[in-house]
Amino acid sequence: MGDQVQTGGQEEHVSHDHFQVDEKLKKQKAIDDWLPITSSRNAKWWYSAFHNVTAMVGAGVLSLPYAMSNLGWGPGVVILILSWTITFYTLWQMVEMHEMVPGKRFDRYHELGQHAFGEKLGLYIVVPQQLICEVGVDIVYMVTGGKSLQKVHDLVCKGSKPIKTTYFIMIFASVHFVLAHLPNFNSISGVSLAAAVMSLSYSTIAWSASVHKGKQPNVEYGYKATTTSGTVFDFFTALGDVAFAYAGHNVVLEIQATIPSTPERPSKGPMWRGVVIAYIVVALCYFPVALVGYYVFGNIVEDNILISLDKPTWLIVAANMFVVVHVIGSYQLYAMPVFDMIETVMVTKLHFKPSGLLRFITRNLYVAFTMFVAITFPFFGGLLGFFGGFAFAPTTYFLPCIMWLAIYKPKKFSLSWCTNWICIILGLLLMILSPIGGLRNIIKSAKHYKFYS
């Protein structure tokens, strides 16, 4: 992974021997043309829009009303709007920093990290977090996809023998054993477009069906938990849910890497246009669902709002199928940088030949691994709050700010300096508080859990 950065230093040593340098650059270029992220750079700005929508609007939307019910009206609205603003700001920073060194592009999150914190440290700070995020999301999506398929089956075939969740997760994974072999970001843009459209549609279904159902007669907006400690813990978990809902930053630089760039027309123009559109769509998805869902059901809302709306059956079946399609797209979007890392290590460190066979084997192993974990721990909602705090809060809320401070070094107490520090402090609070709530939920659900049931 460090190789792209180190080539600079090695070139100086061998400048007397041009042939070697040329060979090295040729090799590097051949590898770059083969790797998933850097191989094709001809994306349009609207690609970035729907890639970003797919990355941002997770199936996390559907748990927003539940998060609201644990936060309450005041704090809930404030936290929703705050997270939207902070993540929008850090996203802008990422887009700006992509090409701040003239003639060089930071195509991956960890390359930016290496520029900000130094070669070794940058890798150790960024890569573990990015991997936890991306692999974590993929495992969660395996569970989500499997459970949505199961829901469709239960609604359509009422009264038939129930099938284990395990099998549904396997059915869902079978799609990925095929799709994982699409070579790079541009080749999954079709999948991604479908996913982005789906996320808009099921969010709309979720809130419009709630409006149609009307405010429930015995609705209450108080906190559910009877004890004070219970209320506090639920509040923390809800923070983790909200953090998870805004976790698209891990793939931003990788998406921007696919956009062509010239000195006159840097890639940040089209990328930024895509991001703004994506964020407007995100707001249209998130705010109505969270507010309407909570308004209609109050504190008896389920942790997936589609479960609270059990009628009309056809609509809920449709919404669940949309979720499945979207989750297929998101899985691929988050898996791409992981494939990129695995393949980089394989080719540069272990000196495998860049071949189709290598790709076939590594990607199948990865899909199989995420499937196995998903089947083993399907109470992943709690794990989500837990991971959400550990890995999502840093990469989304404050790592970009720390890098910004490290690279641009703004004056103390200037506007930029203050904004970044506020973001860092809020992000740190999120990172410390939400795993606490998540851990408690895991312990509670692990009590009643049988393996492979």
PDB file of C-alpha atoms in Angstrom, residues 401 404-418 420-421:
ATOM      1  CA  CYS A 401     -10.973  17.771  10.057  1.00  0.00           C
ATOM      2  CA  TRP A 404      -7.330  19.585   7.245  1.00  0.00           C
ATOM      3  CA  LEU A 405      -5.696  21.059  10.366  1.00  0.00           C
ATOM      4  CA  ALA A 406      -2.517  19.040   9.776  1.00  0.00           C
ATOM      5  CA  ILE A 407      -2.161  20.059   6.126  1.00  0.00           C
ATOM      6  CA  TYR A 408      -3.525  23.601   5.832  1.00  0.00           C
ATOM      7  CA  LYS A 409      -2.596  24.736   9.367  1.00  0.00           C
ATOM      8  CA  PRO A 410      -5.219  27.527   9.678  1.00  0.00           C
ATOM      9  CA  LYS A 411      -4.607  30.392  12.159  1.00  0.00           C
ATOM     10  CA  LYS A 412      -5.680  29.735  15.743  1.00  0.00           C
ATOM     11  CA  PHE A 413      -9.249  30.871  16.513  1.00  0.00           C
ATOM     12  CA  SER A 414      -9.935  31.709  12.867  1.00  0.00           C
ATOM     13  CA  LEU A 415     -13.297  30.500  11.544  1.00  0.00           C
ATOM     14  CA  SER A 416     -11.855  27.403   9.866  1.00  0.00           C
ATOM     15  CA  TRP A 417      -9.875  26.481  12.994  1.00  0.00           C
ATOM     16  CA  CYS A 418     -12.929  26.795  15.268  1.00  0.00           C
ATOM     17  CA  ASN A 420     -12.820  21.990  12.682  1.00  0.00           C
ATOM     18  CA  TRP A 421     -12.280  21.796  16.426  1.00  0.00           C
TER      19      TRP A 421
END
